[in-house]
Amino acid sequence: MQFSRIPLLLSLLHSAVAEQPSAPSPISAPLRELPWAAGGLNFLHTTDTHGWHGGHLQEPQYSADWGDYISFAHHLRKRADDDGSDLLLIDTGDRVEGNGLYDASNPKGKYTFDIFSQQQIDVITSGNHELYLSNTSNREYQEVVPDFKDSYIASNLDIYSPKDGKIVPLAPRYRKFMTKNQGIRILAFGFLFNFHGNSNNTVVQLVQETVKEQWFKDAIHERDIDLFLVAGHVPVRDSQEFDLIYKAIRDVHWDTPIVFFGGHTHIRDFRRYEKKAYGIESGRYMETLGFLSVSGLSTGKKGDVVAEASPKCERLYIDNNLYSLHHHSNTKESTFDTEIGRNVSKAINDARSKLKLDHTYGCAPQDYWLNRAAYPANDSLLTLLDKQIIPDSFSDTKRPSIVVTNSGAMRFDIFKGPFTIDTTFLVSPFTSSFRLLKDVPYGAASQVLQLLNNEGPILLEDMVALAGADEHMPRLADLMPLLPPVGLHTLQRNTRTAALVQGSAPQWQLPLTAGDADKPLVPGYTTTDDAGSDGDDTIHQAIQFYDVPNCIGADIGFSPTSVAGKPETVDLVYNEFIQDWVLLALRYLGQTYEKADTREALEGKTMTDVISEWVHGHWGCEE
Ligand SMILES: *[C@@H]1O[C@H](CO)[C@@H](O)[C@H](O)[C@H]1NC(C)=O
Ligand SMILES: *[C@@H]1O[C@H](CO)[C@@H](O)[C@H](O)[C@H]1NC(C)=O
Ligand SMILES: *[C@@H]1O[C@H](CO)[C@@H](O)[C@H](O)[C@H]1NC(C)=O
Ligand SMILES: *[C@@H]1O[C@H](CO)[C@@H](O)[C@H](O)[C@H]1NC(C)=O
C-alpha cells in the first residue's frame, strides 16, 4: 500500500465547512492511500453508528458528520462513473441507541430517520439494537424499510406487523442486482446473529435454520452470480453464523467470490477466509468509514466467463474527519460539500439545537476512560461509578445494600470539559432501571459480583449448564462488556500489559511540525488484521486498551471490613438488564428468587438519570 506525505495543515481556526459548527477541526496526519479498484468494485461500509450521525464533537479525529459522508460518497460515486468502476454502500445495523441525536427525542429517532435516509445505501440490515423495544422495530418496519425499499434485507428476521398482527419478513430475504457500470451480478443477503434479547414483536431465526430454508437454497443455487455479498450484524471473526453461511454457499459454488460485511463487536477487522472470500468489519460510532475494493471479478457484460485469477481484495479504515475525506476524494474545502450533504449537516445541527444537546449539566474535571484506563484507577470511568456516583446516588438508602451493575451499561468515555445532555446518552443510553431484592442473606449477596465476573468457585458457563435447559436462560454474551474497539490481534497482544502512551483526548490532535513528520503523533487505531497492519488510513500512535470486569459493585451503608461487622442481610440492587444473571447466581448460591420477588429501586430512575443528576450536583463549571 502506498504511503503519501501530506502537506502540513496547521489551521487552528475553525473554518466554514459542513461538519457540525461546534466540531473541532481535524489536523493533518500522514495518510495511507485508498486502494481504489479502477475497473473493479468498491465499497464504503458503516456499522454500529448508534446515532452518532452528528460525528464526534469532542474528538477531532472523528468529527465529520453524516452530511459529510453523503458528500464523500458522492465524489467516490462520480469517480466510479468516470473510470468505469462501481461503488456500493453498505450499512450493517445498530444505527440507534447511544447518542442524544437519536435517544433524546420523543419518540426516539424523531430526527435521525430523515437524516440517515438521505444517503443512498445499496445493502442495509438490522442490528440487535433495532429490536430491543417494540417501538424501535415497528418504526424500522414502517419507516426505515420503506426509505430503503430495494436495499433493506432481512434474511433471518420477521416482525408481527403493527397493522394486522400477522408475522411477515421485516424486509425482503435477499437481493439480486447488477452493478451500474461493470455489470457485476450480485446476490446479497442480510443477516443478524442468533440474537435472543429482542422484544416479542420480532422473531430472529437461528442462522442454522435459515440456511435450511427452501428460499435460501434456491437463492444460493442461482446461476450467473459473480459475487455473493453477505451483509450482517455479525462479527467477521469467530462467528458460527458467518461460517455457516460461508459453508452453505461453498457447498454449492466452490469458487464464486464472497464478501462479508460484519459488525456488532465495534472493532476494525478484515478476515481472509480463503483466496476468494473476505470479510470486513468497520468499527463503531461513526469513527470509521470502512473501504473495501475487489478487482478481477467476472461480470455479466463480459459474458459468462469466469474470471481466471483470484480477485484481489483490499481494505482501508478511514478515520471519519474532513482531512481524510478531502484527501481520499481528491477535493478540498471549497469543492467538497454537495448541496444535499450540506443540507443534512444543517438538519443535524437544527435537531441538536431543538434537543438542546449542548445544554451543560456540569464540567468533568478530567478524562474518565472506559477501556483506556486500567480498572480500578483514578481515571477509570468504572471506578468513578462504583466509588462515587453509585454510593452518592444510593446514600439515602436506609438499609445496608449491595449495588451491582454491568460494565456493558457504560458505552463511552467522559472527556474533561462540558458534560452535556448529549454526553449522558453517549455514556449510558439505556432505558432499563434498577431493581431490588430485599433482605438477601449477606453470604449469598456478597458473592454475586464475584460469580458474575467469573471469579467465583464456578464458571458462568457451568452455572448456566447446571441450571438446566430453559429458553429464558441468560446468555453469556449479554453480560460481557463490549470489547475495546480494537482488532482481535491488537487486543490479545495488549491486554493487561504495561500502560503505553496515554494521550488525553483534547491533546490528540497535536499538529505535526516539520521535524516530527516521520513520527505519527495522533493517537488512534493501530489495527492488525489478516492483511497486515497497514489498514488504518491515518498512521496513528497506538493507544493502550484494558480489559474490564463484566460487572462492578458497591457496598452501601456498611463496610465489610469494619469492626461493626457484616450485616446479616442486605438489599441487593442491580440494573434490570442483568436480572436473569443475578437470579441465576443467587440460585447457585442456594437462594431462590423469582422475578415477582423483585421491586423497583430509586423510583425507576435509569442509569442515564443517575449519572446526569450526579454530575449536576457534583461537577461545577469554572467561569
Ligand atoms: C411506544 O410508542 C407509542 C406511540 O408512539 C407511545 O405511546 C409509547 O409510549 C411508546 N412506548 C415506549 C416504551 O416508548
Ligand atoms: C408480547 O408480550 C405482550 C406483553 O406481555 C403481549 O401483550 C403481546 O400479546 C405479546 N405479543 C406477541 C406477538 O406475542
Ligand atoms: C436543500 O435545502 C434547500 C432549502 O431547504 C432546498 O431548497 C433544497 O431543495 C435542498 N436540496 C437538496 C438536494 O435536498
Ligand atoms: C488517586 O486518588 C487518590 C485519592 O484522591 C490519591 O491519593 C492518589 O494519589 C491518586 N492516584 C493517582 C495515580 O493519581
mmCIF file with all atom_site columns, C-alpha atoms in Angstrom, residues 202-343:
data_model
loop_
_atom_site.group_PDB
_atom_site.id
_atom_site.type_symbol
_atom_site.label_atom_id
_atom_site.label_alt_id
_atom_site.label_comp_id
_atom_site.label_asym_id
_atom_site.label_entity_id
_atom_site.label_seq_id
_atom_site.pdbx_PDB_ins_code
_atom_site.Cartn_x
_atom_site.Cartn_y
_atom_site.Cartn_z
_atom_site.occupancy
_atom_site.B_iso_or_equiv
_atom_site.pdbx_formal_charge
_atom_site.auth_seq_id
_atom_site.auth_comp_id
_atom_site.auth_asym_id
_atom_site.auth_atom_id
_atom_site.pdbx_PDB_model_num
ATOM 1   C CA . THR A 1 202 ? -39.912 -9.701  16.206  1.00 0.00 ? 202 THR A CA 1
ATOM 2   C CA . VAL A 1 203 ? -38.625 -13.200 15.547  1.00 0.00 ? 203 VAL A CA 1
ATOM 3   C CA . VAL A 1 204 ? -34.952 -13.819 14.827  1.00 0.00 ? 204 VAL A CA 1
ATOM 4   C CA . GLN A 1 205 ? -34.479 -17.148 13.109  1.00 0.00 ? 205 GLN A CA 1
ATOM 5   C CA . LEU A 1 206 ? -31.324 -19.050 14.033  1.00 0.00 ? 206 LEU A CA 1
ATOM 6   C CA . VAL A 1 207 ? -28.910 -18.929 11.112  1.00 0.00 ? 207 VAL A CA 1
ATOM 7   C CA . GLN A 1 208 ? -28.546 -22.727 11.198  1.00 0.00 ? 208 GLN A CA 1
ATOM 8   C CA . GLU A 1 209 ? -32.302 -22.897 10.465  1.00 0.00 ? 209 GLU A CA 1
ATOM 9   C CA . THR A 1 210 ? -32.278 -20.188 7.805   1.00 0.00 ? 210 THR A CA 1
ATOM 10  C CA . VAL A 1 211 ? -29.668 -21.980 5.706   1.00 0.00 ? 211 VAL A CA 1
ATOM 11  C CA . LYS A 1 212 ? -32.036 -24.973 5.546   1.00 0.00 ? 212 LYS A CA 1
ATOM 12  C CA . GLU A 1 213 ? -34.950 -22.914 4.228   1.00 0.00 ? 213 GLU A CA 1
ATOM 13  C CA . GLN A 1 214 ? -36.026 -23.540 0.665   1.00 0.00 ? 214 GLN A CA 1
ATOM 14  C CA . TRP A 1 215 ? -35.808 -19.873 -0.333  1.00 0.00 ? 215 TRP A CA 1
ATOM 15  C CA . PHE A 1 216 ? -32.188 -19.798 0.845   1.00 0.00 ? 216 PHE A CA 1
ATOM 16  C CA . LYS A 1 217 ? -31.289 -22.985 -1.007  1.00 0.00 ? 217 LYS A CA 1
ATOM 17  C CA . ASP A 1 218 ? -32.936 -21.642 -4.149  1.00 0.00 ? 218 ASP A CA 1
ATOM 18  C CA . ALA A 1 219 ? -31.060 -18.369 -3.774  1.00 0.00 ? 219 ALA A CA 1
ATOM 19  C CA . ILE A 1 220 ? -27.633 -19.935 -3.445  1.00 0.00 ? 220 ILE A CA 1
ATOM 20  C CA . HIS A 1 221 ? -28.396 -22.216 -6.386  1.00 0.00 ? 221 HIS A CA 1
ATOM 21  C CA . GLU A 1 222 ? -28.874 -19.182 -8.621  1.00 0.00 ? 222 GLU A CA 1
ATOM 22  C CA . ARG A 1 223 ? -26.573 -19.282 -11.592 1.00 0.00 ? 223 ARG A CA 1
ATOM 23  C CA . ASP A 1 224 ? -24.677 -16.436 -13.179 1.00 0.00 ? 224 ASP A CA 1
ATOM 24  C CA . ILE A 1 225 ? -23.656 -14.827 -9.934  1.00 0.00 ? 225 ILE A CA 1
ATOM 25  C CA . ASP A 1 226 ? -20.326 -13.008 -9.960  1.00 0.00 ? 226 ASP A CA 1
ATOM 26  C CA . LEU A 1 227 ? -20.276 -12.234 -6.248  1.00 0.00 ? 227 LEU A CA 1
ATOM 27  C CA . PHE A 1 228 ? -22.130 -13.308 -3.118  1.00 0.00 ? 228 PHE A CA 1
ATOM 28  C CA . LEU A 1 229 ? -22.424 -10.374 -0.741  1.00 0.00 ? 229 LEU A CA 1
ATOM 29  C CA . VAL A 1 230 ? -23.294 -11.247 2.846   1.00 0.00 ? 230 VAL A CA 1
ATOM 30  C CA . ALA A 1 231 ? -24.040 -8.196  4.972   1.00 0.00 ? 231 ALA A CA 1
ATOM 31  C CA . GLY A 1 232 ? -24.771 -8.949  8.575   1.00 0.00 ? 232 GLY A CA 1
ATOM 32  C CA . HIS A 1 233 ? -24.828 -7.630  12.070  1.00 0.00 ? 233 HIS A CA 1
ATOM 33  C CA . VAL A 1 234 ? -22.412 -10.450 12.835  1.00 0.00 ? 234 VAL A CA 1
ATOM 34  C CA . PRO A 1 235 ? -18.694 -10.314 13.708  1.00 0.00 ? 235 PRO A CA 1
ATOM 35  C CA . VAL A 1 236 ? -16.460 -11.421 10.822  1.00 0.00 ? 236 VAL A CA 1
ATOM 36  C CA . ARG A 1 237 ? -14.219 -13.442 13.087  1.00 0.00 ? 237 ARG A CA 1
ATOM 37  C CA . ASP A 1 238 ? -15.097 -16.357 15.348  1.00 0.00 ? 238 ASP A CA 1
ATOM 38  C CA . SER A 1 239 ? -18.737 -16.285 14.366  1.00 0.00 ? 239 SER A CA 1
ATOM 39  C CA . GLN A 1 240 ? -20.549 -19.523 13.746  1.00 0.00 ? 240 GLN A CA 1
ATOM 40  C CA . GLU A 1 241 ? -23.200 -17.550 11.824  1.00 0.00 ? 241 GLU A CA 1
ATOM 41  C CA . PHE A 1 242 ? -20.932 -16.313 9.012   1.00 0.00 ? 242 PHE A CA 1
ATOM 42  C CA . ASP A 1 243 ? -19.091 -19.655 8.997   1.00 0.00 ? 243 ASP A CA 1
ATOM 43  C CA . LEU A 1 244 ? -22.385 -21.473 8.417   1.00 0.00 ? 244 LEU A CA 1
ATOM 44  C CA . ILE A 1 245 ? -23.324 -19.165 5.557   1.00 0.00 ? 245 ILE A CA 1
ATOM 45  C CA . TYR A 1 246 ? -19.853 -19.438 4.065   1.00 0.00 ? 246 TYR A CA 1
ATOM 46  C CA . LYS A 1 247 ? -20.078 -23.216 4.143   1.00 0.00 ? 247 LYS A CA 1
ATOM 47  C CA . ALA A 1 248 ? -23.600 -23.274 2.718   1.00 0.00 ? 248 ALA A CA 1
ATOM 48  C CA . ILE A 1 249 ? -22.530 -21.143 -0.247  1.00 0.00 ? 249 ILE A CA 1
ATOM 49  C CA . ARG A 1 250 ? -19.297 -23.072 -0.776  1.00 0.00 ? 250 ARG A CA 1
ATOM 50  C CA . ASP A 1 251 ? -21.195 -26.390 -0.806  1.00 0.00 ? 251 ASP A CA 1
ATOM 51  C CA . VAL A 1 252 ? -22.939 -25.147 -3.937  1.00 0.00 ? 252 VAL A CA 1
ATOM 52  C CA . HIS A 1 253 ? -20.423 -22.751 -5.518  1.00 0.00 ? 253 HIS A CA 1
ATOM 53  C CA . TRP A 1 254 ? -16.928 -23.926 -4.808  1.00 0.00 ? 254 TRP A CA 1
ATOM 54  C CA . ASP A 1 255 ? -15.240 -20.814 -6.095  1.00 0.00 ? 255 ASP A CA 1
ATOM 55  C CA . THR A 1 256 ? -17.637 -17.898 -6.592  1.00 0.00 ? 256 THR A CA 1
ATOM 56  C CA . PRO A 1 257 ? -16.166 -14.936 -4.712  1.00 0.00 ? 257 PRO A CA 1
ATOM 57  C CA . ILE A 1 258 ? -17.866 -13.994 -1.431  1.00 0.00 ? 258 ILE A CA 1
ATOM 58  C CA . VAL A 1 259 ? -17.533 -10.788 0.585   1.00 0.00 ? 259 VAL A CA 1
ATOM 59  C CA . PHE A 1 260 ? -18.837 -10.417 4.120   1.00 0.00 ? 260 PHE A CA 1
ATOM 60  C CA . PHE A 1 261 ? -19.640 -7.080  5.767   1.00 0.00 ? 261 PHE A CA 1
ATOM 61  C CA . GLY A 1 262 ? -19.896 -7.515  9.520   1.00 0.00 ? 262 GLY A CA 1
ATOM 62  C CA . GLY A 1 263 ? -20.414 -5.639  12.742  1.00 0.00 ? 263 GLY A CA 1
ATOM 63  C CA . HIS A 1 264 ? -21.559 -5.877  16.342  1.00 0.00 ? 264 HIS A CA 1
ATOM 64  C CA . THR A 1 265 ? -18.193 -6.112  18.122  1.00 0.00 ? 265 THR A CA 1
ATOM 65  C CA . HIS A 1 266 ? -17.271 -2.484  17.342  1.00 0.00 ? 266 HIS A CA 1
ATOM 66  C CA . ILE A 1 267 ? -13.824 -3.299  16.003  1.00 0.00 ? 267 ILE A CA 1
ATOM 67  C CA . ARG A 1 268 ? -11.905 -2.765  12.792  1.00 0.00 ? 268 ARG A CA 1
ATOM 68  C CA . ASP A 1 269 ? -11.148 -6.142  11.302  1.00 0.00 ? 269 ASP A CA 1
ATOM 69  C CA . PHE A 1 270 ? -10.505 -7.815  7.978   1.00 0.00 ? 270 PHE A CA 1
ATOM 70  C CA . ARG A 1 271 ? -10.609 -11.547 7.541   1.00 0.00 ? 271 ARG A CA 1
ATOM 71  C CA . ARG A 1 272 ? -9.340  -13.670 4.716   1.00 0.00 ? 272 ARG A CA 1
ATOM 72  C CA . TYR A 1 273 ? -11.457 -16.836 4.633   1.00 0.00 ? 273 TYR A CA 1
ATOM 73  C CA . GLU A 1 274 ? -9.594  -18.104 1.586   1.00 0.00 ? 274 GLU A CA 1
ATOM 74  C CA . LYS A 1 275 ? -8.417  -16.681 -1.697  1.00 0.00 ? 275 LYS A CA 1
ATOM 75  C CA . LYS A 1 276 ? -11.914 -15.899 -2.917  1.00 0.00 ? 276 LYS A CA 1
ATOM 76  C CA . ALA A 1 277 ? -13.677 -14.999 0.317   1.00 0.00 ? 277 ALA A CA 1
ATOM 77  C CA . TYR A 1 278 ? -13.063 -11.975 2.520   1.00 0.00 ? 278 TYR A CA 1
ATOM 78  C CA . GLY A 1 279 ? -14.799 -10.086 5.279   1.00 0.00 ? 279 GLY A CA 1
ATOM 79  C CA . ILE A 1 280 ? -14.548 -6.574  6.736   1.00 0.00 ? 280 ILE A CA 1
ATOM 80  C CA . GLU A 1 281 ? -15.842 -5.055  9.961   1.00 0.00 ? 281 GLU A CA 1
ATOM 81  C CA . SER A 1 282 ? -15.811 -1.276  10.200  1.00 0.00 ? 282 SER A CA 1
ATOM 82  C CA . GLY A 1 283 ? -15.699 -0.189  13.823  1.00 0.00 ? 283 GLY A CA 1
ATOM 83  C CA . ARG A 1 284 ? -18.305 1.856   15.620  1.00 0.00 ? 284 ARG A CA 1
ATOM 84  C CA . TYR A 1 285 ? -19.905 5.227   16.399  1.00 0.00 ? 285 TYR A CA 1
ATOM 85  C CA . MET A 1 286 ? -19.104 6.892   13.048  1.00 0.00 ? 286 MET A CA 1
ATOM 86  C CA . GLU A 1 287 ? -15.409 6.770   13.866  1.00 0.00 ? 287 GLU A CA 1
ATOM 87  C CA . THR A 1 288 ? -14.695 4.604   10.855  1.00 0.00 ? 288 THR A CA 1
ATOM 88  C CA . LEU A 1 289 ? -15.783 4.519   7.231   1.00 0.00 ? 289 LEU A CA 1
ATOM 89  C CA . GLY A 1 290 ? -14.714 1.099   6.027   1.00 0.00 ? 290 GLY A CA 1
ATOM 90  C CA . PHE A 1 291 ? -13.477 0.920   2.457   1.00 0.00 ? 291 PHE A CA 1
ATOM 91  C CA . LEU A 1 292 ? -13.146 -2.339  0.550   1.00 0.00 ? 292 LEU A CA 1
ATOM 92  C CA . SER A 1 293 ? -12.221 -2.919  -3.081  1.00 0.00 ? 293 SER A CA 1
ATOM 93  C CA . VAL A 1 294 ? -12.463 -6.066  -5.144  1.00 0.00 ? 294 VAL A CA 1
ATOM 94  C CA . SER A 1 295 ? -10.896 -6.301  -8.578  1.00 0.00 ? 295 SER A CA 1
ATOM 95  C CA . GLY A 1 296 ? -10.800 -9.180  -11.013 1.00 0.00 ? 296 GLY A CA 1
ATOM 96  C CA . LEU A 1 297 ? -14.430 -10.280 -10.727 1.00 0.00 ? 297 LEU A CA 1
ATOM 97  C CA . SER A 1 298 ? -16.306 -11.777 -13.645 1.00 0.00 ? 298 SER A CA 1
ATOM 98  C CA . THR A 1 299 ? -19.135 -9.632  -14.953 1.00 0.00 ? 299 THR A CA 1
ATOM 99  C CA . GLY A 1 300 ? -22.333 -10.083 -16.890 1.00 0.00 ? 300 GLY A CA 1
ATOM 100 C CA . LYS A 1 301 ? -21.097 -7.722  -19.552 1.00 0.00 ? 301 LYS A CA 1
ATOM 101 C CA . LYS A 1 302 ? -18.092 -9.833  -20.392 1.00 0.00 ? 302 LYS A CA 1
ATOM 102 C CA . GLY A 1 303 ? -20.365 -12.782 -20.973 1.00 0.00 ? 303 GLY A CA 1
ATOM 103 C CA . ASP A 1 304 ? -20.461 -15.794 -18.750 1.00 0.00 ? 304 ASP A CA 1
ATOM 104 C CA . VAL A 1 305 ? -16.712 -16.001 -18.435 1.00 0.00 ? 305 VAL A CA 1
ATOM 105 C CA . VAL A 1 306 ? -15.438 -16.881 -15.013 1.00 0.00 ? 306 VAL A CA 1
ATOM 106 C CA . ALA A 1 307 ? -12.553 -14.655 -14.025 1.00 0.00 ? 307 ALA A CA 1
ATOM 107 C CA . GLU A 1 308 ? -9.409  -16.710 -14.128 1.00 0.00 ? 308 GLU A CA 1
ATOM 108 C CA . ALA A 1 309 ? -7.272  -15.304 -11.399 1.00 0.00 ? 309 ALA A CA 1
ATOM 109 C CA . SER A 1 310 ? -8.454  -14.874 -7.859  1.00 0.00 ? 310 SER A CA 1
ATOM 110 C CA . PRO A 1 311 ? -9.965  -11.493 -7.199  1.00 0.00 ? 311 PRO A CA 1
ATOM 111 C CA . LYS A 1 312 ? -7.834  -9.002  -5.345  1.00 0.00 ? 312 LYS A CA 1
ATOM 112 C CA . CYS A 1 313 ? -9.444  -7.675  -2.195  1.00 0.00 ? 313 CYS A CA 1
ATOM 113 C CA . GLU A 1 314 ? -8.049  -4.697  -0.249  1.00 0.00 ? 314 GLU A CA 1
ATOM 114 C CA . ARG A 1 315 ? -9.284  -2.605  2.633   1.00 0.00 ? 315 ARG A CA 1
ATOM 115 C CA . LEU A 1 316 ? -8.757  0.755   4.313   1.00 0.00 ? 316 LEU A CA 1
ATOM 116 C CA . TYR A 1 317 ? -10.283 2.004   7.566   1.00 0.00 ? 317 TYR A CA 1
ATOM 117 C CA . ILE A 1 318 ? -10.923 5.708   7.048   1.00 0.00 ? 318 ILE A CA 1
ATOM 118 C CA . ASP A 1 319 ? -10.924 7.954   10.104  1.00 0.00 ? 319 ASP A CA 1
ATOM 119 C CA . ASN A 1 320 ? -14.123 9.937   9.771   1.00 0.00 ? 320 ASN A CA 1
ATOM 120 C CA . ASN A 1 321 ? -12.817 13.510  9.606   1.00 0.00 ? 321 ASN A CA 1
ATOM 121 C CA . LEU A 1 322 ? -12.702 16.098  6.844   1.00 0.00 ? 322 LEU A CA 1
ATOM 122 C CA . TYR A 1 323 ? -8.962  15.942  6.457   1.00 0.00 ? 323 TYR A CA 1
ATOM 123 C CA . SER A 1 324 ? -9.214  12.254  5.477   1.00 0.00 ? 324 SER A CA 1
ATOM 124 C CA . LEU A 1 325 ? -12.408 12.718  3.464   1.00 0.00 ? 325 LEU A CA 1
ATOM 125 C CA . HIS A 1 326 ? -10.990 15.587  1.405   1.00 0.00 ? 326 HIS A CA 1
ATOM 126 C CA . HIS A 1 327 ? -7.841  13.641  0.731   1.00 0.00 ? 327 HIS A CA 1
ATOM 127 C CA . HIS A 1 328 ? -9.491  10.383  -0.347  1.00 0.00 ? 328 HIS A CA 1
ATOM 128 C CA . SER A 1 329 ? -11.989 12.180  -2.574  1.00 0.00 ? 329 SER A CA 1
ATOM 129 C CA . ASN A 1 330 ? -9.343  14.443  -4.074  1.00 0.00 ? 330 ASN A CA 1
ATOM 130 C CA . THR A 1 331 ? -11.307 17.514  -3.069  1.00 0.00 ? 331 THR A CA 1
ATOM 131 C CA . LYS A 1 332 ? -10.674 20.480  -0.855  1.00 0.00 ? 332 LYS A CA 1
ATOM 132 C CA . GLU A 1 333 ? -12.805 22.540  1.447   1.00 0.00 ? 333 GLU A CA 1
ATOM 133 C CA . SER A 1 334 ? -14.175 24.622  -1.419  1.00 0.00 ? 334 SER A CA 1
ATOM 134 C CA . THR A 1 335 ? -15.096 21.642  -3.604  1.00 0.00 ? 335 THR A CA 1
ATOM 135 C CA . PHE A 1 336 ? -16.117 19.001  -1.080  1.00 0.00 ? 336 PHE A CA 1
ATOM 136 C CA . ASP A 1 337 ? -19.650 19.879  0.036   1.00 0.00 ? 337 ASP A CA 1
ATOM 137 C CA . THR A 1 338 ? -22.607 18.798  -2.022  1.00 0.00 ? 338 THR A CA 1
ATOM 138 C CA . GLU A 1 339 ? -25.919 20.553  -1.603  1.00 0.00 ? 339 GLU A CA 1
ATOM 139 C CA . ILE A 1 340 ? -27.559 17.518  -0.079  1.00 0.00 ? 340 ILE A CA 1
ATOM 140 C CA . GLY A 1 341 ? -24.602 16.887  2.220   1.00 0.00 ? 341 GLY A CA 1
ATOM 141 C CA . ARG A 1 342 ? -24.733 20.469  3.433   1.00 0.00 ? 342 ARG A CA 1
ATOM 142 C CA . ASN A 1 343 ? -28.489 20.247  3.936   1.00 0.00 ? 343 ASN A CA 1
#
